[in-house]
Amino acid sequence: MNKDNCFQLGYVSKVHGLHGEVTVVLDVDFPEDYEELKHVFIEQKTRLVPFFIEHFVSQPNNKVLAKFEDYNSVDDASKLIGSALFLPMSELPELGEDQYYYHELVGFEVIDDSLGLIGEVKVIYDMETQDLLGVEHKGKEVLIPIQDQIILKVDKAAKKVYCSLPTGLIDIYLED
């Protein structure tokens, strides 16, 4: 499985109990959409390896109690701590007309309500504190926070992101 064709579902945070169970922190809006999973891909030494699930039980706060086949002890489970879990993009739930996944915005044009065309989204930065659009503008990268008060509308059909940028944001990136 190629990592470029996948999305990160979450990561293994700690061992739970004595029989190989782990706590997984999910990085998704609707954890209940993933309760019936039969397998995931876990990153090991930069490769995605399939892991078959014995159980995947929802817990509060976007956590899941997971048990993987052939992982039956604390020692086995400890090897997974910190590992990222992935699923193919095809496993993403369908969204409504006015909803989008951040990765879908790559290649979209960004248009500000006062400055006009800013540029094309080249990359999405998934930061711990906030997510950012990396947009190419006049040969430089401009970082635009993905926030409701900044991103006003996304037109998936036209491949455009309409926004209202804070005054001076673009100028910061154009200074030498």
JSON list of C-alpha atoms in Angstrom, two decimals:
[
{"chain": "A", "resi": 1, "resn": "MET", "atom": "CA", "xyz": [0.00, 0.00, 0.00]},
{"chain": "A", "resi": 2, "resn": "ASN", "atom": "CA", "xyz": [1.35, 3.40, -1.00]},
{"chain": "A", "resi": 3, "resn": "LYS", "atom": "CA", "xyz": [1.18, 6.03, 1.75]},
{"chain": "A", "resi": 4, "resn": "ASP", "atom": "CA", "xyz": [0.26, 8.72, -0.81]},
{"chain": "A", "resi": 5, "resn": "ASN", "atom": "CA", "xyz": [-3.00, 6.88, -1.47]},
{"chain": "A", "resi": 6, "resn": "CYS", "atom": "CA", "xyz": [-3.89, 6.74, 2.23]},
{"chain": "A", "resi": 7, "resn": "PHE", "atom": "CA", "xyz": [-5.01, 8.98, 5.05]},
{"chain": "A", "resi": 8, "resn": "GLN", "atom": "CA", "xyz": [-3.87, 8.79, 8.65]},
{"chain": "A", "resi": 9, "resn": "LEU", "atom": "CA", "xyz": [-6.66, 7.41, 10.79]},
{"chain": "A", "resi": 10, "resn": "GLY", "atom": "CA", "xyz": [-4.82, 7.90, 14.09]},
{"chain": "A", "resi": 11, "resn": "TYR", "atom": "CA", "xyz": [-1.98, 6.47, 16.15]},
{"chain": "A", "resi": 12, "resn": "VAL", "atom": "CA", "xyz": [-1.34, 3.94, 18.90]},
{"chain": "A", "resi": 13, "resn": "SER", "atom": "CA", "xyz": [-0.95, 5.88, 22.15]},
{"chain": "A", "resi": 14, "resn": "LYS", "atom": "CA", "xyz": [-0.42, 3.18, 24.78]},
{"chain": "A", "resi": 15, "resn": "VAL", "atom": "CA", "xyz": [-0.81, -0.43, 25.83]},
{"chain": "A", "resi": 16, "resn": "HIS", "atom": "CA", "xyz": [-4.09, -1.35, 27.51]},
{"chain": "A", "resi": 17, "resn": "GLY", "atom": "CA", "xyz": [-4.18, -4.36, 29.82]},
{"chain": "A", "resi": 18, "resn": "LEU", "atom": "CA", "xyz": [-2.09, -7.52, 29.67]},
{"chain": "A", "resi": 19, "resn": "HIS", "atom": "CA", "xyz": [-3.38, -9.29, 26.56]},
{"chain": "A", "resi": 20, "resn": "GLY", "atom": "CA", "xyz": [-2.04, -7.20, 23.67]},
{"chain": "A", "resi": 21, "resn": "GLU", "atom": "CA", "xyz": [-4.71, -4.51, 23.52]},
{"chain": "A", "resi": 22, "resn": "VAL", "atom": "CA", "xyz": [-3.77, -0.92, 22.71]},
{"chain": "A", "resi": 23, "resn": "THR", "atom": "CA", "xyz": [-5.41, 2.48, 22.94]},
{"chain": "A", "resi": 24, "resn": "VAL", "atom": "CA", "xyz": [-5.65, 4.20, 19.57]},
{"chain": "A", "resi": 25, "resn": "VAL", "atom": "CA", "xyz": [-6.27, 7.95, 19.27]},
{"chain": "A", "resi": 26, "resn": "LEU", "atom": "CA", "xyz": [-8.32, 8.66, 16.15]},
{"chain": "A", "resi": 27, "resn": "ASP", "atom": "CA", "xyz": [-7.81, 11.82, 14.11]},
{"chain": "A", "resi": 28, "resn": "VAL", "atom": "CA", "xyz": [-11.29, 11.85, 12.57]},
{"chain": "A", "resi": 29, "resn": "ASP", "atom": "CA", "xyz": [-14.51, 13.79, 13.13]},
{"chain": "A", "resi": 30, "resn": "PHE", "atom": "CA", "xyz": [-16.79, 10.74, 13.36]},
{"chain": "A", "resi": 31, "resn": "PRO", "atom": "CA", "xyz": [-15.06, 7.79, 15.09]},
{"chain": "A", "resi": 32, "resn": "GLU", "atom": "CA", "xyz": [-18.25, 5.73, 14.91]},
{"chain": "A", "resi": 33, "resn": "ASP", "atom": "CA", "xyz": [-17.76, 5.49, 11.11]},
{"chain": "A", "resi": 34, "resn": "TYR", "atom": "CA", "xyz": [-14.80, 3.17, 11.74]},
{"chain": "A", "resi": 35, "resn": "GLU", "atom": "CA", "xyz": [-16.21, 0.73, 14.33]},
{"chain": "A", "resi": 36, "resn": "GLU", "atom": "CA", "xyz": [-16.63, -2.09, 11.80]},
{"chain": "A", "resi": 37, "resn": "LEU", "atom": "CA", "xyz": [-13.04, -2.04, 10.48]},
{"chain": "A", "resi": 38, "resn": "LYS", "atom": "CA", "xyz": [-11.52, -5.42, 9.68]},
{"chain": "A", "resi": 39, "resn": "HIS", "atom": "CA", "xyz": [-7.98, -4.18, 9.04]},
{"chain": "A", "resi": 40, "resn": "VAL", "atom": "CA", "xyz": [-5.74, -1.10, 9.01]},
{"chain": "A", "resi": 41, "resn": "PHE", "atom": "CA", "xyz": [-2.28, -0.36, 7.72]},
{"chain": "A", "resi": 42, "resn": "ILE", "atom": "CA", "xyz": [0.36, 0.47, 10.33]},
{"chain": "A", "resi": 43, "resn": "GLU", "atom": "CA", "xyz": [3.53, 2.30, 9.42]},
{"chain": "A", "resi": 44, "resn": "GLN", "atom": "CA", "xyz": [6.61, 0.26, 10.27]},
{"chain": "A", "resi": 45, "resn": "LYS", "atom": "CA", "xyz": [10.06, 1.32, 9.09]},
{"chain": "A", "resi": 46, "resn": "THR", "atom": "CA", "xyz": [8.51, 3.72, 6.52]},
{"chain": "A", "resi": 47, "resn": "ARG", "atom": "CA", "xyz": [6.33, 0.95, 5.03]},
{"chain": "A", "resi": 48, "resn": "LEU", "atom": "CA", "xyz": [2.62, 0.36, 5.48]},
{"chain": "A", "resi": 49, "resn": "VAL", "atom": "CA", "xyz": [1.93, -3.13, 6.79]},
{"chain": "A", "resi": 50, "resn": "PRO", "atom": "CA", "xyz": [-1.59, -4.62, 6.99]},
{"chain": "A", "resi": 51, "resn": "PHE", "atom": "CA", "xyz": [-2.83, -5.47, 10.50]},
{"chain": "A", "resi": 52, "resn": "PHE", "atom": "CA", "xyz": [-6.00, -7.48, 11.01]},
{"chain": "A", "resi": 53, "resn": "ILE", "atom": "CA", "xyz": [-8.33, -6.33, 13.78]},
{"chain": "A", "resi": 54, "resn": "GLU", "atom": "CA", "xyz": [-9.86, -8.65, 16.39]},
{"chain": "A", "resi": 55, "resn": "HIS", "atom": "CA", "xyz": [-11.82, -5.79, 17.95]},
{"chain": "A", "resi": 56, "resn": "PHE", "atom": "CA", "xyz": [-12.00, -2.01, 17.64]},
{"chain": "A", "resi": 57, "resn": "VAL", "atom": "CA", "xyz": [-14.21, -0.60, 20.42]},
{"chain": "A", "resi": 58, "resn": "SER", "atom": "CA", "xyz": [-15.03, 3.12, 20.66]},
{"chain": "A", "resi": 59, "resn": "GLN", "atom": "CA", "xyz": [-14.08, 4.94, 23.85]},
{"chain": "A", "resi": 60, "resn": "PRO", "atom": "CA", "xyz": [-14.68, 8.58, 24.88]},
{"chain": "A", "resi": 61, "resn": "ASN", "atom": "CA", "xyz": [-12.56, 11.41, 23.44]},
{"chain": "A", "resi": 62, "resn": "ASN", "atom": "CA", "xyz": [-11.87, 9.93, 19.97]},
{"chain": "A", "resi": 63, "resn": "LYS", "atom": "CA", "xyz": [-10.15, 6.89, 21.42]},
{"chain": "A", "resi": 64, "resn": "VAL", "atom": "CA", "xyz": [-10.53, 3.24, 20.52]},
{"chain": "A", "resi": 65, "resn": "LEU", "atom": "CA", "xyz": [-9.59, 0.07, 22.38]},
{"chain": "A", "resi": 66, "resn": "ALA", "atom": "CA", "xyz": [-7.99, -2.10, 19.69]},
{"chain": "A", "resi": 67, "resn": "LYS", "atom": "CA", "xyz": [-6.73, -5.67, 19.51]},
{"chain": "A", "resi": 68, "resn": "PHE", "atom": "CA", "xyz": [-4.74, -6.86, 16.52]},
{"chain": "A", "resi": 69, "resn": "GLU", "atom": "CA", "xyz": [-4.30, -10.49, 15.44]},
{"chain": "A", "resi": 70, "resn": "ASP", "atom": "CA", "xyz": [-1.13, -12.17, 16.78]},
{"chain": "A", "resi": 71, "resn": "TYR", "atom": "CA", "xyz": [-0.51, -9.38, 19.32]},
{"chain": "A", "resi": 72, "resn": "ASN", "atom": "CA", "xyz": [-1.26, -11.16, 22.58]},
{"chain": "A", "resi": 73, "resn": "SER", "atom": "CA", "xyz": [1.05, -9.68, 25.23]},
{"chain": "A", "resi": 74, "resn": "VAL", "atom": "CA", "xyz": [2.21, -6.39, 26.69]},
{"chain": "A", "resi": 75, "resn": "ASP", "atom": "CA", "xyz": [5.57, -6.90, 24.94]},
{"chain": "A", "resi": 76, "resn": "ASP", "atom": "CA", "xyz": [3.88, -7.39, 21.55]},
{"chain": "A", "resi": 77, "resn": "ALA", "atom": "CA", "xyz": [1.61, -4.37, 22.01]},
{"chain": "A", "resi": 78, "resn": "SER", "atom": "CA", "xyz": [4.46, -2.15, 23.28]},
{"chain": "A", "resi": 79, "resn": "LYS", "atom": "CA", "xyz": [6.14, -2.40, 19.88]},
{"chain": "A", "resi": 80, "resn": "LEU", "atom": "CA", "xyz": [3.19, -0.53, 18.36]},
{"chain": "A", "resi": 81, "resn": "ILE", "atom": "CA", "xyz": [3.24, 2.54, 20.63]},
{"chain": "A", "resi": 82, "resn": "GLY", "atom": "CA", "xyz": [3.55, 5.70, 18.54]},
{"chain": "A", "resi": 83, "resn": "SER", "atom": "CA", "xyz": [2.78, 3.90, 15.27]},
{"chain": "A", "resi": 84, "resn": "ALA", "atom": "CA", "xyz": [0.48, 5.64, 12.81]},
{"chain": "A", "resi": 85, "resn": "LEU", "atom": "CA", "xyz": [-2.61, 3.85, 11.48]},
{"chain": "A", "resi": 86, "resn": "PHE", "atom": "CA", "xyz": [-3.64, 4.40, 7.86]},
{"chain": "A", "resi": 87, "resn": "LEU", "atom": "CA", "xyz": [-6.54, 3.52, 5.58]},
{"chain": "A", "resi": 88, "resn": "PRO", "atom": "CA", "xyz": [-6.87, 3.89, 1.81]},
{"chain": "A", "resi": 89, "resn": "MET", "atom": "CA", "xyz": [-8.48, 7.15, 0.64]},
{"chain": "A", "resi": 90, "resn": "SER", "atom": "CA", "xyz": [-11.32, 5.03, -0.74]},
{"chain": "A", "resi": 91, "resn": "GLU", "atom": "CA", "xyz": [-12.34, 4.28, 2.88]},
{"chain": "A", "resi": 92, "resn": "LEU", "atom": "CA", "xyz": [-13.12, 7.94, 3.61]},
{"chain": "A", "resi": 93, "resn": "PRO", "atom": "CA", "xyz": [-16.85, 8.46, 4.16]},
{"chain": "A", "resi": 94, "resn": "GLU", "atom": "CA", "xyz": [-18.71, 10.40, 1.45]},
{"chain": "A", "resi": 95, "resn": "LEU", "atom": "CA", "xyz": [-19.26, 14.04, 2.35]},
{"chain": "A", "resi": 96, "resn": "GLY", "atom": "CA", "xyz": [-22.14, 16.39, 1.64]},
{"chain": "A", "resi": 97, "resn": "GLU", "atom": "CA", "xyz": [-22.06, 19.00, -1.12]},
{"chain": "A", "resi": 98, "resn": "ASP", "atom": "CA", "xyz": [-20.76, 21.76, 1.17]},
{"chain": "A", "resi": 99, "resn": "GLN", "atom": "CA", "xyz": [-18.22, 19.58, 2.98]},
{"chain": "A", "resi": 100, "resn": "TYR", "atom": "CA", "xyz": [-14.65, 18.69, 1.97]},
{"chain": "A", "resi": 101, "resn": "TYR", "atom": "CA", "xyz": [-11.53, 16.93, 3.13]},
{"chain": "A", "resi": 102, "resn": "TYR", "atom": "CA", "xyz": [-8.47, 19.13, 3.43]},
{"chain": "A", "resi": 103, "resn": "HIS", "atom": "CA", "xyz": [-6.42, 16.97, 1.05]},
{"chain": "A", "resi": 104, "resn": "GLU", "atom": "CA", "xyz": [-9.01, 17.67, -1.68]},
{"chain": "A", "resi": 105, "resn": "LEU", "atom": "CA", "xyz": [-8.01, 21.37, -1.69]},
{"chain": "A", "resi": 106, "resn": "VAL", "atom": "CA", "xyz": [-4.57, 20.75, -3.23]},
{"chain": "A", "resi": 107, "resn": "GLY", "atom": "CA", "xyz": [-4.67, 22.25, -6.73]},
{"chain": "A", "resi": 108, "resn": "PHE", "atom": "CA", "xyz": [-7.57, 24.62, -5.93]},
{"chain": "A", "resi": 109, "resn": "GLU", "atom": "CA", "xyz": [-7.25, 28.37, -6.59]},
{"chain": "A", "resi": 110, "resn": "VAL", "atom": "CA", "xyz": [-7.46, 30.64, -3.54]},
{"chain": "A", "resi": 111, "resn": "ILE", "atom": "CA", "xyz": [-9.41, 33.86, -4.05]},
{"chain": "A", "resi": 112, "resn": "ASP", "atom": "CA", "xyz": [-9.51, 36.59, -1.41]},
{"chain": "A", "resi": 113, "resn": "ASP", "atom": "CA", "xyz": [-12.59, 38.81, -1.18]},
{"chain": "A", "resi": 114, "resn": "SER", "atom": "CA", "xyz": [-10.48, 42.00, -1.43]},
{"chain": "A", "resi": 115, "resn": "LEU", "atom": "CA", "xyz": [-7.18, 40.97, -3.09]},
{"chain": "A", "resi": 116, "resn": "GLY", "atom": "CA", "xyz": [-8.59, 38.62, -5.73]},
{"chain": "A", "resi": 117, "resn": "LEU", "atom": "CA", "xyz": [-6.59, 35.61, -6.92]},
{"chain": "A", "resi": 118, "resn": "ILE", "atom": "CA", "xyz": [-3.88, 34.68, -4.41]},
{"chain": "A", "resi": 119, "resn": "GLY", "atom": "CA", "xyz": [-2.61, 31.47, -6.01]},
{"chain": "A", "resi": 120, "resn": "GLU", "atom": "CA", "xyz": [-2.85, 27.70, -6.03]},
{"chain": "A", "resi": 121, "resn": "VAL", "atom": "CA", "xyz": [-2.95, 25.44, -2.98]},
{"chain": "A", "resi": 122, "resn": "LYS", "atom": "CA", "xyz": [0.24, 23.35, -3.19]},
{"chain": "A", "resi": 123, "resn": "VAL", "atom": "CA", "xyz": [0.20, 21.58, 0.17]},
{"chain": "A", "resi": 124, "resn": "ILE", "atom": "CA", "xyz": [-1.83, 21.17, 3.36]},
{"chain": "A", "resi": 125, "resn": "TYR", "atom": "CA", "xyz": [0.06, 21.44, 6.64]},
{"chain": "A", "resi": 126, "resn": "ASP", "atom": "CA", "xyz": [-1.52, 19.38, 9.42]},
{"chain": "A", "resi": 127, "resn": "MET", "atom": "CA", "xyz": [-0.07, 21.16, 12.45]},
{"chain": "A", "resi": 128, "resn": "GLU", "atom": "CA", "xyz": [-0.82, 20.36, 16.07]},
{"chain": "A", "resi": 129, "resn": "THR", "atom": "CA", "xyz": [-2.17, 23.85, 16.78]},
{"chain": "A", "resi": 130, "resn": "GLN", "atom": "CA", "xyz": [-3.95, 24.50, 13.45]},
{"chain": "A", "resi": 131, "resn": "ASP", "atom": "CA", "xyz": [-4.12, 23.35, 9.85]},
{"chain": "A", "resi": 132, "resn": "LEU", "atom": "CA", "xyz": [-2.74, 25.55, 7.08]},
{"chain": "A", "resi": 133, "resn": "LEU", "atom": "CA", "xyz": [-3.02, 25.90, 3.32]},
{"chain": "A", "resi": 134, "resn": "GLY", "atom": "CA", "xyz": [0.37, 26.30, 1.63]},
{"chain": "A", "resi": 135, "resn": "VAL", "atom": "CA", "xyz": [-0.40, 28.59, -1.33]},
{"chain": "A", "resi": 136, "resn": "GLU", "atom": "CA", "xyz": [2.05, 29.72, -4.01]},
{"chain": "A", "resi": 137, "resn": "HIS", "atom": "CA", "xyz": [1.82, 33.51, -4.45]},
{"chain": "A", "resi": 138, "resn": "LYS", "atom": "CA", "xyz": [4.30, 35.49, -6.57]},
{"chain": "A", "resi": 139, "resn": "GLY", "atom": "CA", "xyz": [6.91, 32.73, -6.25]},
{"chain": "A", "resi": 140, "resn": "LYS", "atom": "CA", "xyz": [6.64, 32.50, -2.48]},
{"chain": "A", "resi": 141, "resn": "GLU", "atom": "CA", "xyz": [4.73, 30.22, -0.16]},
{"chain": "A", "resi": 142, "resn": "VAL", "atom": "CA", "xyz": [1.94, 31.88, 1.81]},
{"chain": "A", "resi": 143, "resn": "LEU", "atom": "CA", "xyz": [0.42, 30.02, 4.76]},
{"chain": "A", "resi": 144, "resn": "ILE", "atom": "CA", "xyz": [-3.30, 30.51, 5.24]},
{"chain": "A", "resi": 145, "resn": "PRO", "atom": "CA", "xyz": [-4.98, 29.20, 8.41]},
{"chain": "A", "resi": 146, "resn": "ILE", "atom": "CA", "xyz": [-7.90, 26.87, 7.77]},
{"chain": "A", "resi": 147, "resn": "GLN", "atom": "CA", "xyz": [-10.46, 28.60, 9.97]},
{"chain": "A", "resi": 148, "resn": "ASP", "atom": "CA", "xyz": [-14.15, 29.32, 9.45]},
{"chain": "A", "resi": 149, "resn": "GLN", "atom": "CA", "xyz": [-13.67, 33.09, 9.70]},
{"chain": "A", "resi": 150, "resn": "ILE", "atom": "CA", "xyz": [-10.96, 32.97, 6.97]},
{"chain": "A", "resi": 151, "resn": "ILE", "atom": "CA", "xyz": [-12.19, 30.22, 4.62]},
{"chain": "A", "resi": 152, "resn": "LEU", "atom": "CA", "xyz": [-15.63, 31.48, 3.59]},
{"chain": "A", "resi": 153, "resn": "LYS", "atom": "CA", "xyz": [-16.57, 28.93, 0.94]},
{"chain": "A", "resi": 154, "resn": "VAL", "atom": "CA", "xyz": [-15.15, 26.03, -1.03]},
{"chain": "A", "resi": 155, "resn": "ASP", "atom": "CA", "xyz": [-16.51, 25.39, -4.50]},
{"chain": "A", "resi": 156, "resn": "LYS", "atom": "CA", "xyz": [-15.43, 21.82, -5.26]},
{"chain": "A", "resi": 157, "resn": "ALA", "atom": "CA", "xyz": [-16.86, 21.87, -8.80]},
{"chain": "A", "resi": 158, "resn": "ALA", "atom": "CA", "xyz": [-14.95, 25.04, -9.76]},
{"chain": "A", "resi": 159, "resn": "LYS", "atom": "CA", "xyz": [-11.88, 24.06, -7.66]},
{"chain": "A", "resi": 160, "resn": "LYS", "atom": "CA", "xyz": [-11.84, 27.40, -5.82]},
{"chain": "A", "resi": 161, "resn": "VAL", "atom": "CA", "xyz": [-11.39, 28.40, -2.18]},
{"chain": "A", "resi": 162, "resn": "TYR", "atom": "CA", "xyz": [-12.97, 31.75, -1.32]},
{"chain": "A", "resi": 163, "resn": "CYS", "atom": "CA", "xyz": [-11.52, 33.50, 1.72]},
{"chain": "A", "resi": 164, "resn": "SER", "atom": "CA", "xyz": [-11.26, 36.70, 3.66]},
{"chain": "A", "resi": 165, "resn": "LEU", "atom": "CA", "xyz": [-7.61, 37.05, 4.64]},
{"chain": "A", "resi": 166, "resn": "PRO", "atom": "CA", "xyz": [-6.56, 39.11, 7.65]},
{"chain": "A", "resi": 167, "resn": "THR", "atom": "CA", "xyz": [-5.14, 42.48, 6.62]},
{"chain": "A", "resi": 168, "resn": "GLY", "atom": "CA", "xyz": [-1.39, 42.27, 6.10]},
{"chain": "A", "resi": 169, "resn": "LEU", "atom": "CA", "xyz": [-1.15, 38.46, 6.00]},
{"chain": "A", "resi": 170, "resn": "ILE", "atom": "CA", "xyz": [0.12, 38.34, 2.39]},
{"chain": "A", "resi": 171, "resn": "ASP", "atom": "CA", "xyz": [2.51, 41.26, 2.99]},
{"chain": "A", "resi": 172, "resn": "ILE", "atom": "CA", "xyz": [4.35, 39.30, 5.70]},
{"chain": "A", "resi": 173, "resn": "TYR", "atom": "CA", "xyz": [5.38, 36.69, 3.11]},
{"chain": "A", "resi": 174, "resn": "LEU", "atom": "CA", "xyz": [6.38, 39.21, 0.42]},
{"chain": "A", "resi": 175, "resn": "GLU", "atom": "CA", "xyz": [8.87, 41.10, 2.62]},
{"chain": "A", "resi": 176, "resn": "ASP", "atom": "CA", "xyz": [12.55, 40.37, 2.05]}
]
